[in-house]
PDB file of C-alpha atoms in Angstrom:
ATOM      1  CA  UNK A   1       1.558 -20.324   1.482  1.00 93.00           C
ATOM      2  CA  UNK A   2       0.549 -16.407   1.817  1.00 96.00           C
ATOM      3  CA  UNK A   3       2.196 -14.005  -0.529  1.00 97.00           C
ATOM      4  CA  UNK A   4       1.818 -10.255  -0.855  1.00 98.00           C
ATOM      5  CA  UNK A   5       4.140  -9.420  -4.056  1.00 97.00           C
ATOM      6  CA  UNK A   6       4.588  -5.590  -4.707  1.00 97.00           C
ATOM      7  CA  UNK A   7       5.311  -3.935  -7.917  1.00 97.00           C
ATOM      8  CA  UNK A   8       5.525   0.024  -9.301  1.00 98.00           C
ATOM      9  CA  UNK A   9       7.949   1.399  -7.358  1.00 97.00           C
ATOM     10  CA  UNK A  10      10.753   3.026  -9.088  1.00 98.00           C
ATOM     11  CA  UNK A  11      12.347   6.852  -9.344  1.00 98.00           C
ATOM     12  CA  UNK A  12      10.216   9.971 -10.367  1.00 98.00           C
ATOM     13  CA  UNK A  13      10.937  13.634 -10.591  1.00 98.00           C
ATOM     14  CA  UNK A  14       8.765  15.583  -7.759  1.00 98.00           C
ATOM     15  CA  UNK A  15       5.177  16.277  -9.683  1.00 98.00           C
ATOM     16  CA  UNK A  16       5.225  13.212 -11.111  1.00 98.00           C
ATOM     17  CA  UNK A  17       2.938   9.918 -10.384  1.00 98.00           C
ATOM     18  CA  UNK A  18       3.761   6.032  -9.813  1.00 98.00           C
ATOM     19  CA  UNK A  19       0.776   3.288  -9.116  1.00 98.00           C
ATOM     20  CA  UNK A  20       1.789   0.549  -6.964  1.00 98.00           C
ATOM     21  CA  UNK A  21       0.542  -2.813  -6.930  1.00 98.00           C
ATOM     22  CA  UNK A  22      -0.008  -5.647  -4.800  1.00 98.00           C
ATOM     23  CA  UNK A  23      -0.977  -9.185  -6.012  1.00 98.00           C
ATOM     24  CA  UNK A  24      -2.448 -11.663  -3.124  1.00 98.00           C
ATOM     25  CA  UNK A  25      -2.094 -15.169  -2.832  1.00 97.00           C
ATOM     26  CA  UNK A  26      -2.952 -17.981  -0.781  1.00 96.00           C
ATOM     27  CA  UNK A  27      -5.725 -16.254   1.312  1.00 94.00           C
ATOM     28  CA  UNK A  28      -9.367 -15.264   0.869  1.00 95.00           C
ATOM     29  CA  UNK A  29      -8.361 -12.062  -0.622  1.00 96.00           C
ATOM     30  CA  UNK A  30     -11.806 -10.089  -0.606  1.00 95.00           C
ATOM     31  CA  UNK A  31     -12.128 -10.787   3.555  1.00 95.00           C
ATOM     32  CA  UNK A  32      -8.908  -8.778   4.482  1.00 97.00           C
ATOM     33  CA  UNK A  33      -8.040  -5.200   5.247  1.00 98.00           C
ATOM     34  CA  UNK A  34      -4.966  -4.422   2.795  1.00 98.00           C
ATOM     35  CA  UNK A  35      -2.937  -1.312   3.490  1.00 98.00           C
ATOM     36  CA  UNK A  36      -0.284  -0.197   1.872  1.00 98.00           C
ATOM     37  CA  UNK A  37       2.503   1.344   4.639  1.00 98.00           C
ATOM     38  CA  UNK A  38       6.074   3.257   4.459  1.00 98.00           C
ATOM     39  CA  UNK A  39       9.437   2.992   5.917  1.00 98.00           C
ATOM     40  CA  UNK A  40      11.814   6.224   5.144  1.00 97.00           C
ATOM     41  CA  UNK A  41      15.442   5.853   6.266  1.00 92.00           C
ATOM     42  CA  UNK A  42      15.689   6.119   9.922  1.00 95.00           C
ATOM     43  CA  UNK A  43      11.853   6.461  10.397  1.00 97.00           C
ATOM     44  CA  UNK A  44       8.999   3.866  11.636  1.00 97.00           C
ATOM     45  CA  UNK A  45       6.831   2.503   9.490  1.00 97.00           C
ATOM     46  CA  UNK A  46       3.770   4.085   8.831  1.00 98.00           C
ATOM     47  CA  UNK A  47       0.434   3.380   7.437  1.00 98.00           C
ATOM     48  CA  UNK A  48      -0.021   5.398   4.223  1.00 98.00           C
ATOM     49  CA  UNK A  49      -3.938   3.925   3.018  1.00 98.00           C
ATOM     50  CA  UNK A  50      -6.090   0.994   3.673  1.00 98.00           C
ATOM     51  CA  UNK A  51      -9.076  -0.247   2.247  1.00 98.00           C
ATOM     52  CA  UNK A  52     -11.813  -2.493   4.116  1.00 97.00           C
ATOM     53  CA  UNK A  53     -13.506  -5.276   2.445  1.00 96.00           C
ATOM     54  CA  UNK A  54     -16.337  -2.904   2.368  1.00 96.00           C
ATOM     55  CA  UNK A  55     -14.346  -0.748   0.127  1.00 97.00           C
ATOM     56  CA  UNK A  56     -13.976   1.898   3.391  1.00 98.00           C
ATOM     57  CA  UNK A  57     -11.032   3.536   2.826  1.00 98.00           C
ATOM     58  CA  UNK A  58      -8.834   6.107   5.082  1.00 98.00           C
ATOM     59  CA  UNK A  59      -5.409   7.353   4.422  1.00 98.00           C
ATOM     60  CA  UNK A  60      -2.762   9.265   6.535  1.00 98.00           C
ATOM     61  CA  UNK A  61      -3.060  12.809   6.209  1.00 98.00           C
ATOM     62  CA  UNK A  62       0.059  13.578   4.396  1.00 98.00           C
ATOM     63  CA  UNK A  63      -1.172  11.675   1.239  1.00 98.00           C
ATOM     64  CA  UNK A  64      -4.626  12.665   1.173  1.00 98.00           C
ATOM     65  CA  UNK A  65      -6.095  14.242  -2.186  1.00 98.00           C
ATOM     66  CA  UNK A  66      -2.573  12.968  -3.626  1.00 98.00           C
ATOM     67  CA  UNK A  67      -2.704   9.031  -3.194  1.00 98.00           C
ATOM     68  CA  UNK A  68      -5.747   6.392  -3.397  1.00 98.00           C
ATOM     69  CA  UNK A  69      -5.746   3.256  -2.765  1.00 98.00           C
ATOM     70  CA  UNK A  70      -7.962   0.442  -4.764  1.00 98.00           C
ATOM     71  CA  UNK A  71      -9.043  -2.987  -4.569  1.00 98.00           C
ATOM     72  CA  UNK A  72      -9.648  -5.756  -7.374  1.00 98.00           C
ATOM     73  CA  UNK A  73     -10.980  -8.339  -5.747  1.00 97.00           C
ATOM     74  CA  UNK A  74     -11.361 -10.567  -8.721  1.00 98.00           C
ATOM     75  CA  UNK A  75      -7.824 -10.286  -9.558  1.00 98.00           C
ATOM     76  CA  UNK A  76      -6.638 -10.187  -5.524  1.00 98.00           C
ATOM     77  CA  UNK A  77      -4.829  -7.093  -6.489  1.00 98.00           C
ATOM     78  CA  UNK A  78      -4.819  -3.989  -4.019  1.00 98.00           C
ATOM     79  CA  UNK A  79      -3.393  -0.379  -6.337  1.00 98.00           C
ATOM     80  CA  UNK A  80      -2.159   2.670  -4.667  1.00 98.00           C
ATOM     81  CA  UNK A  81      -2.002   5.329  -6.886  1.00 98.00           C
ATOM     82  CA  UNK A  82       0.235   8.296  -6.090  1.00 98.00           C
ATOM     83  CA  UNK A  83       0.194  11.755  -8.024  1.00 98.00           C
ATOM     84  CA  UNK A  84       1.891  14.654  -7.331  1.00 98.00           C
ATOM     85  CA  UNK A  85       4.730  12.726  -5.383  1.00 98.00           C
ATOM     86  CA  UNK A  86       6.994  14.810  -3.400  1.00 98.00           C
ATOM     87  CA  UNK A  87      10.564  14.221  -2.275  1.00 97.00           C
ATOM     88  CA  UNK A  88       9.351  13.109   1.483  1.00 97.00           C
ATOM     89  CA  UNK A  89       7.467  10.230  -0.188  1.00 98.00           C
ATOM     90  CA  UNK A  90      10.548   8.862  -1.063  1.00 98.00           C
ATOM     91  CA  UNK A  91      10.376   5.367   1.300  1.00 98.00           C
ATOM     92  CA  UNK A  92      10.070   1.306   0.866  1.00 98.00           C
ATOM     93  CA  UNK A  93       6.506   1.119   0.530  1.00 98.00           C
ATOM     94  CA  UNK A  94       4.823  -2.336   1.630  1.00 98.00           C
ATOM     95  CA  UNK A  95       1.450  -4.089   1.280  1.00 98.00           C
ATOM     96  CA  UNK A  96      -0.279  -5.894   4.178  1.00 98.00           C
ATOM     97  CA  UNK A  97      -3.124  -7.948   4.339  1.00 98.00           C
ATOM     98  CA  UNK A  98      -4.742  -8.155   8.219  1.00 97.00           C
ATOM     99  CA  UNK A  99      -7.751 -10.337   9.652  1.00 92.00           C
ATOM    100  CA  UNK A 100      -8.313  -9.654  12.799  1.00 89.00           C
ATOM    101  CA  UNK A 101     -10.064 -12.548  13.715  1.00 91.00           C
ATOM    102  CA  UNK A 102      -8.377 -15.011  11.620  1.00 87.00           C
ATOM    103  CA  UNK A 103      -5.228 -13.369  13.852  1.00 88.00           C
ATOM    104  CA  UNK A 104      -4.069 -12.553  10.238  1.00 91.00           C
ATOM    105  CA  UNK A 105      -1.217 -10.597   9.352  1.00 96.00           C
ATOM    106  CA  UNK A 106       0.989 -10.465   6.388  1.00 97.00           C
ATOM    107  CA  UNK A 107       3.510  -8.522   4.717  1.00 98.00           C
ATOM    108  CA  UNK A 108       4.847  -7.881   1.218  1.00 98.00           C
ATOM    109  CA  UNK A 109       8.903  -7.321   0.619  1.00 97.00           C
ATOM    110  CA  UNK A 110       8.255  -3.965  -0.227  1.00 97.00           C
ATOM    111  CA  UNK A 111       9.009  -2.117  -3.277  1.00 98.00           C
ATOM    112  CA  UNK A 112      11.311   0.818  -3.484  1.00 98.00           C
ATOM    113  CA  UNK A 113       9.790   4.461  -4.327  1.00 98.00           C
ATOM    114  CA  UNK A 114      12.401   7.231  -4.925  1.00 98.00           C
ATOM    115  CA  UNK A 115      11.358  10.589  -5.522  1.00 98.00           C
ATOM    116  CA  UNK A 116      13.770  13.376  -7.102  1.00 98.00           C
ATOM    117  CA  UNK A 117      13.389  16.932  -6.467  1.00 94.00           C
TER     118      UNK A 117
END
């Protein structure tokens, strides 16, 4: 059974930092794509960061030079740390792990990230 549990999230003032993390299970963890995405209230959810199993990594523009993304592969454990959070990052942020040819697609139950300005 496949599980993506997230943990990190909480409330910070705006300026501050928070490092999310996501611990795999049940799949060949170093094959996948993970991502970390974001759902604000009344908003579609959005991919923030992803990293390849080549360690490639792209992020939305909004978050670049603020948030990067990480992968332990040894401890099937994808990070996203965020610095300088601003009140618009304030969302549920969730991990995903995707295999396109193993038709692969899972989802954490997100965590919630609150920031205060």
């Amino acid at each position: 059974q496949v599980q993506l549990v997230e943990s990190g999230g909480g409330l910070v003032q705006a300026g501050g930092s928070l490092r999310l993390s996501c611990a795999a299970s049940g799949i060949i963890f170093s094959i996948h794509v993970m991502g970390w995405y974001r759902q604000a209230p009344g908003k579609q959810r959005e991919l923030v960061a992803a990293i390849t199993s080549g360690y490639r990594t792209n992020y939305t523009d909004s978050v670049k030079g603020r948030f990067t993304i990480s992968r332990d592969n040894a401890k099937n454990t994808v990070y996203l740390q965020m610095n300088s959070l601003k009140p618009e990052d304030t969302a549920v942020y969730y991990c995903n792990a995707r295999h396109v040819m193993l038709g692969a697609d899972y989802w954490g139950q997100g965590t919630q990230v609150t920031v205060s300005s």
